[in-house]
Amino acid sequence: MDSGSGSAARGFVNDLATYNSLGLGDFSKVQAGDYSSYRNQRRTVSVLGRINYSFLDRYLLTANFRRDGATVFGANHKWGNFPSASLAWKIDQEPFMKNQKLFSALKLRGGFGITGNQQPLGVLQSLQIVQGSGTVYFAGNVQTNFRTTQNSNADLEWEQKKSINIGLDFTMLKGRLSGSFDVFKNTTDKLLYGYTVPQPPFPTGSIQANVGSIQGGH
C-alpha cells in the first residue's frame, strides 16, 4: 500500500520557520492545489497446482496450472489462467542403449508454458481518473474546476508470454564431456501499451490497453 498527503500555506510574515510551522501562514490566501492526499494499493492473489508423473523412470511429466488475480486490471479481467507442462525422455535408460559406450546420459525434453505480466501497469490505470483543473469565480466565490485525465478500460487484462522449447542433454566419454542443445520460441500476446484514441468519444487522448504481439526464438 502506498499513501501520502501534502499541504502548503501562503502569506507568511517571514521565512524563519519555513515549512516547519505552516500555521503561521494566512489561511485566507489558500488556493486550490495547496493540499492533497492519496492512497494506492496493489494486490495480487495466486493459486498453483502441480502434477508430477514418472513411468519406468524413463518418461517424465510435470504439469502446472496457475490462476492469478490482480487489482490493477479492468473489472472484466481481474483473473488470468496460466498452464504449463514439460515432458522428458531418458533415452539412455532404454534397453537398446545398454550396449553402447558413447553416452552415459542422454535426455530429450520439451515444454510449453504461459506466464502473465502486470509490471507495466500503475495501480489505477484501468480506472477513469478525475483531477482538479484550476479555478474560476462563480457567484462571488472561487470554484475548483475538474477534468478527466485518464480513460477507463474495463477490459484491460494480463499480458501473456507463451513459450515452447525442445532440448537435448547429454553426457559422454565417461563424463568427460557434457552439454545441452535448446531450441525455443517465445510469443508475447496482449501487449500492455498506451496508445492514442480519438476525442470524442473518449474524454482524453490516450488509453492503456492490450494491443499487438511480438515473437522471438533461437
CSV table of C-alpha atoms in Angstrom, one decimal:
chain,number,residue,atom,x,y,z
A,1,MET,CA,0.0,0.0,0.0
A,2,ASP,CA,1.2,3.5,-0.9
A,3,SER,CA,-0.3,6.6,0.7
A,4,GLY,CA,0.7,10.2,1.3
A,5,SER,CA,-0.5,13.8,1.7
A,6,GLY,CA,0.7,17.3,1.1
A,7,SER,CA,-0.1,20.8,2.2
A,8,ALA,CA,1.1,24.3,1.6
A,9,ALA,CA,0.5,27.7,3.2
A,10,ARG,CA,0.9,31.3,1.9
A,11,GLY,CA,1.1,34.8,3.3
A,12,PHE,CA,3.9,34.3,5.9
A,13,VAL,CA,5.2,37.3,7.7
A,14,ASN,CA,8.7,36.0,7.4
A,15,ASP,CA,10.5,32.8,6.3
A,16,LEU,CA,12.2,31.9,9.6
A,17,ALA,CA,10.1,28.8,10.3
A,18,THR,CA,9.8,27.7,6.6
A,19,TYR,CA,7.6,24.6,6.3
A,20,ASN,CA,8.1,23.6,9.9
A,21,SER,CA,5.1,25.8,11.0
A,22,LEU,CA,2.5,26.1,8.3
A,23,GLY,CA,0.1,27.5,10.8
A,24,LEU,CA,1.9,30.9,10.7
A,25,GLY,CA,0.6,31.4,7.1
A,26,ASP,CA,-2.5,33.4,6.1
A,27,PHE,CA,-5.3,30.8,5.5
A,28,SER,CA,-7.4,33.3,3.7
A,29,LYS,CA,-4.9,33.0,0.8
A,30,VAL,CA,-5.3,29.3,0.4
A,31,GLN,CA,-5.6,28.2,-3.3
A,32,ALA,CA,-6.8,25.0,-5.0
A,33,GLY,CA,-3.9,22.6,-5.1
A,34,ASP,CA,-2.3,23.7,-1.8
A,35,TYR,CA,-3.5,20.5,-0.2
A,36,SER,CA,-3.7,16.9,-1.5
A,37,SER,CA,-3.7,13.3,-0.3
A,38,TYR,CA,-3.7,9.8,-2.0
A,39,ARG,CA,-3.8,6.1,-1.2
A,40,ASN,CA,-2.9,3.4,-3.7
A,41,GLN,CA,-2.9,-0.3,-3.1
A,42,ARG,CA,-1.9,-3.2,-5.4
A,43,ARG,CA,-3.0,-6.7,-4.6
A,44,THR,CA,-2.1,-10.0,-6.3
A,45,VAL,CA,-3.5,-13.4,-5.4
A,46,SER,CA,-2.2,-16.7,-6.9
A,47,VAL,CA,-3.4,-20.3,-6.8
A,48,LEU,CA,-1.0,-23.0,-8.0
A,49,GLY,CA,-1.4,-26.8,-8.7
A,50,ARG,CA,1.2,-29.3,-9.9
A,51,ILE,CA,1.3,-32.9,-11.0
A,52,ASN,CA,4.4,-35.0,-11.4
A,53,TYR,CA,4.4,-38.4,-13.1
A,54,SER,CA,7.1,-40.9,-13.9
A,55,PHE,CA,6.7,-44.1,-15.9
A,56,LEU,CA,9.5,-46.7,-15.8
A,57,ASP,CA,11.9,-43.9,-14.7
A,58,ARG,CA,12.2,-43.1,-18.4
A,59,TYR,CA,9.2,-41.0,-19.2
A,60,LEU,CA,8.6,-37.9,-17.0
A,61,LEU,CA,5.8,-35.5,-17.0
A,62,THR,CA,5.3,-32.3,-15.0
A,63,ALA,CA,2.0,-30.3,-15.4
A,64,ASN,CA,1.3,-27.0,-13.7
A,65,PHE,CA,-1.8,-24.7,-13.5
A,66,ARG,CA,-1.6,-21.3,-12.1
A,67,ARG,CA,-4.5,-18.8,-11.7
A,68,ASP,CA,-3.5,-15.2,-10.8
A,69,GLY,CA,-5.7,-12.3,-9.9
A,70,ALA,CA,-4.5,-8.6,-9.7
A,71,THR,CA,-6.4,-5.4,-8.8
A,72,VAL,CA,-4.6,-3.4,-11.5
A,73,PHE,CA,-6.7,-4.9,-14.3
A,74,GLY,CA,-10.1,-4.0,-15.6
A,75,ALA,CA,-13.3,-5.1,-13.9
A,76,ASN,CA,-13.9,-7.7,-16.6
A,77,HIS,CA,-10.5,-9.4,-16.5
A,78,LYS,CA,-9.0,-9.4,-13.0
A,79,TRP,CA,-8.0,-13.1,-13.3
A,80,GLY,CA,-5.8,-14.9,-15.7
A,81,ASN,CA,-5.1,-18.7,-16.2
A,82,PHE,CA,-1.5,-19.8,-16.9
A,83,PRO,CA,-0.9,-23.5,-17.6
A,84,SER,CA,2.4,-25.2,-18.3
A,85,ALA,CA,3.7,-28.7,-19.0
A,86,SER,CA,7.1,-30.4,-19.6
A,87,LEU,CA,8.0,-33.8,-20.9
A,88,ALA,CA,11.3,-35.7,-20.7
A,89,TRP,CA,12.6,-38.9,-22.2
A,90,LYS,CA,15.6,-40.6,-20.6
A,91,ILE,CA,16.9,-42.2,-23.8
A,92,ASP,CA,19.9,-43.7,-22.0
A,93,GLN,CA,17.6,-45.8,-19.9
A,94,GLU,CA,16.1,-47.6,-22.9
A,95,PRO,CA,17.1,-51.3,-23.5
A,96,PHE,CA,18.5,-50.5,-26.9
A,97,MET,CA,21.1,-48.1,-25.3
A,98,LYS,CA,22.5,-50.7,-22.8
A,99,ASN,CA,25.3,-52.0,-25.1
A,100,GLN,CA,26.6,-48.6,-26.3
A,101,LYS,CA,29.6,-47.0,-24.6
A,102,LEU,CA,29.4,-43.4,-26.0
A,103,PHE,CA,26.7,-41.8,-23.9
A,104,SER,CA,26.4,-42.2,-20.1
A,105,ALA,CA,23.4,-39.9,-20.0
A,106,LEU,CA,21.0,-38.8,-22.8
A,107,LYS,CA,17.7,-37.0,-22.3
A,108,LEU,CA,15.3,-35.4,-24.7
A,109,ARG,CA,12.9,-32.8,-23.2
A,110,GLY,CA,10.2,-30.4,-24.3
A,111,GLY,CA,8.0,-27.9,-22.6
A,112,PHE,CA,5.2,-25.4,-23.1
A,113,GLY,CA,4.0,-22.6,-20.7
A,114,ILE,CA,2.1,-19.4,-20.4
A,115,THR,CA,3.1,-16.7,-17.9
A,116,GLY,CA,1.4,-13.3,-17.1
A,117,ASN,CA,2.8,-9.9,-16.8
A,118,GLN,CA,1.4,-6.8,-15.0
A,119,GLN,CA,4.5,-4.8,-14.4
A,120,PRO,CA,3.9,-2.0,-16.9
A,121,LEU,CA,0.7,-1.0,-15.2
A,122,GLY,CA,0.3,1.5,-12.4
A,123,VAL,CA,-2.2,0.9,-9.7
A,124,LEU,CA,-5.1,2.9,-11.2
A,125,GLN,CA,-4.6,2.6,-14.9
A,126,SER,CA,-7.8,0.7,-15.6
A,127,LEU,CA,-9.9,3.4,-14.0
A,128,GLN,CA,-11.2,6.8,-15.1
A,129,ILE,CA,-9.4,9.5,-13.1
A,130,VAL,CA,-10.7,13.0,-12.5
A,131,GLN,CA,-8.5,15.7,-11.2
A,132,GLY,CA,-8.6,19.4,-10.3
A,133,SER,CA,-8.0,21.8,-13.2
A,134,GLY,CA,-7.6,25.4,-12.0
A,135,THR,CA,-10.3,27.7,-10.5
A,136,VAL,CA,-13.0,30.1,-11.7
A,137,TYR,CA,-15.0,32.8,-10.0
A,138,PHE,CA,-18.7,31.9,-9.9
A,139,ALA,CA,-21.5,33.7,-7.9
A,140,GLY,CA,-18.8,35.6,-6.0
A,141,ASN,CA,-16.9,32.5,-4.9
A,142,VAL,CA,-13.8,30.6,-6.1
A,143,GLN,CA,-14.8,27.3,-7.6
A,144,THR,CA,-12.4,24.4,-8.5
A,145,ASN,CA,-12.7,23.0,-12.0
A,146,PHE,CA,-12.4,19.3,-12.6
A,147,ARG,CA,-11.5,17.3,-15.8
A,148,THR,CA,-10.9,13.7,-16.8
A,149,THR,CA,-7.2,13.0,-17.0
A,150,GLN,CA,-7.3,9.2,-17.7
A,151,ASN,CA,-9.7,7.0,-19.6
A,152,SER,CA,-11.2,3.8,-18.1
A,153,ASN,CA,-10.8,0.3,-19.6
A,154,ALA,CA,-12.8,-2.4,-18.0
A,155,ASP,CA,-11.3,-4.9,-20.5
A,156,LEU,CA,-7.6,-4.3,-19.5
A,157,GLU,CA,-6.1,-7.7,-18.9
A,158,TRP,CA,-2.9,-9.7,-18.3
A,159,GLU,CA,-0.1,-9.6,-20.9
A,160,GLN,CA,0.7,-13.2,-21.8
A,161,LYS,CA,4.0,-14.8,-22.8
A,162,LYS,CA,3.8,-18.2,-24.4
A,163,SER,CA,7.0,-20.3,-24.5
A,164,ILE,CA,7.8,-23.5,-26.4
A,165,ASN,CA,11.1,-25.2,-26.0
A,166,ILE,CA,12.8,-28.5,-27.1
A,167,GLY,CA,16.1,-29.5,-25.6
A,168,LEU,CA,18.7,-32.3,-25.5
A,169,ASP,CA,21.0,-33.0,-22.6
A,170,PHE,CA,24.0,-35.4,-22.9
A,171,THR,CA,27.0,-36.7,-21.0
A,172,MET,CA,29.5,-38.8,-22.9
A,173,LEU,CA,33.1,-40.2,-22.9
A,174,LYS,CA,32.6,-41.4,-19.3
A,175,GLY,CA,31.7,-38.0,-18.0
A,176,ARG,CA,34.4,-36.1,-19.7
A,177,LEU,CA,32.1,-34.1,-22.0
A,178,SER,CA,28.6,-32.9,-21.3
A,179,GLY,CA,26.3,-30.3,-22.8
A,180,SER,CA,22.8,-29.2,-23.9
A,181,PHE,CA,21.1,-28.1,-27.1
A,182,ASP,CA,18.0,-25.9,-26.9
A,183,VAL,CA,15.5,-24.5,-29.4
A,184,PHE,CA,12.8,-22.2,-28.2
A,185,LYS,CA,10.1,-19.9,-29.4
A,186,ASN,CA,8.5,-17.1,-27.3
A,187,THR,CA,5.4,-15.2,-28.3
A,188,THR,CA,4.0,-12.3,-26.2
A,189,ASP,CA,0.3,-11.6,-26.8
A,190,LYS,CA,-2.0,-8.9,-25.5
A,191,LEU,CA,0.9,-6.4,-25.0
A,192,LEU,CA,0.2,-3.7,-22.4
A,193,TYR,CA,0.6,-0.4,-24.2
A,194,GLY,CA,-0.7,3.1,-24.1
A,195,TYR,CA,-2.0,4.3,-27.5
A,196,THR,CA,-3.8,7.3,-28.9
A,197,VAL,CA,-7.6,7.4,-29.1
A,198,PRO,CA,-10.0,9.9,-30.7
A,199,GLN,CA,-11.7,12.7,-28.7
A,200,PRO,CA,-14.7,12.2,-28.7
A,201,PRO,CA,-15.9,9.6,-27.8
A,202,PHE,CA,-13.0,9.3,-25.3
A,203,PRO,CA,-12.7,12.1,-22.7
A,204,THR,CA,-8.9,12.1,-23.1
A,205,GLY,CA,-6.5,11.3,-25.9
A,206,SER,CA,-4.8,8.1,-24.7
A,207,ILE,CA,-5.8,4.8,-23.1
A,208,GLN,CA,-4.0,1.8,-21.6
A,209,ALA,CA,-5.0,-1.4,-23.4
A,210,ASN,CA,-3.9,-4.8,-24.7
A,211,VAL,CA,-2.6,-4.4,-28.3
A,212,GLY,CA,-0.4,-6.5,-30.6
A,213,SER,CA,2.1,-9.3,-30.2
A,214,ILE,CA,5.8,-10.0,-30.6
A,215,GLN,CA,7.8,-13.2,-31.3
A,216,GLY,CA,11.3,-14.3,-30.6
A,217,GLY,CA,13.2,-17.6,-30.8
A,218,HIS,CA,16.5,-19.3,-31.0
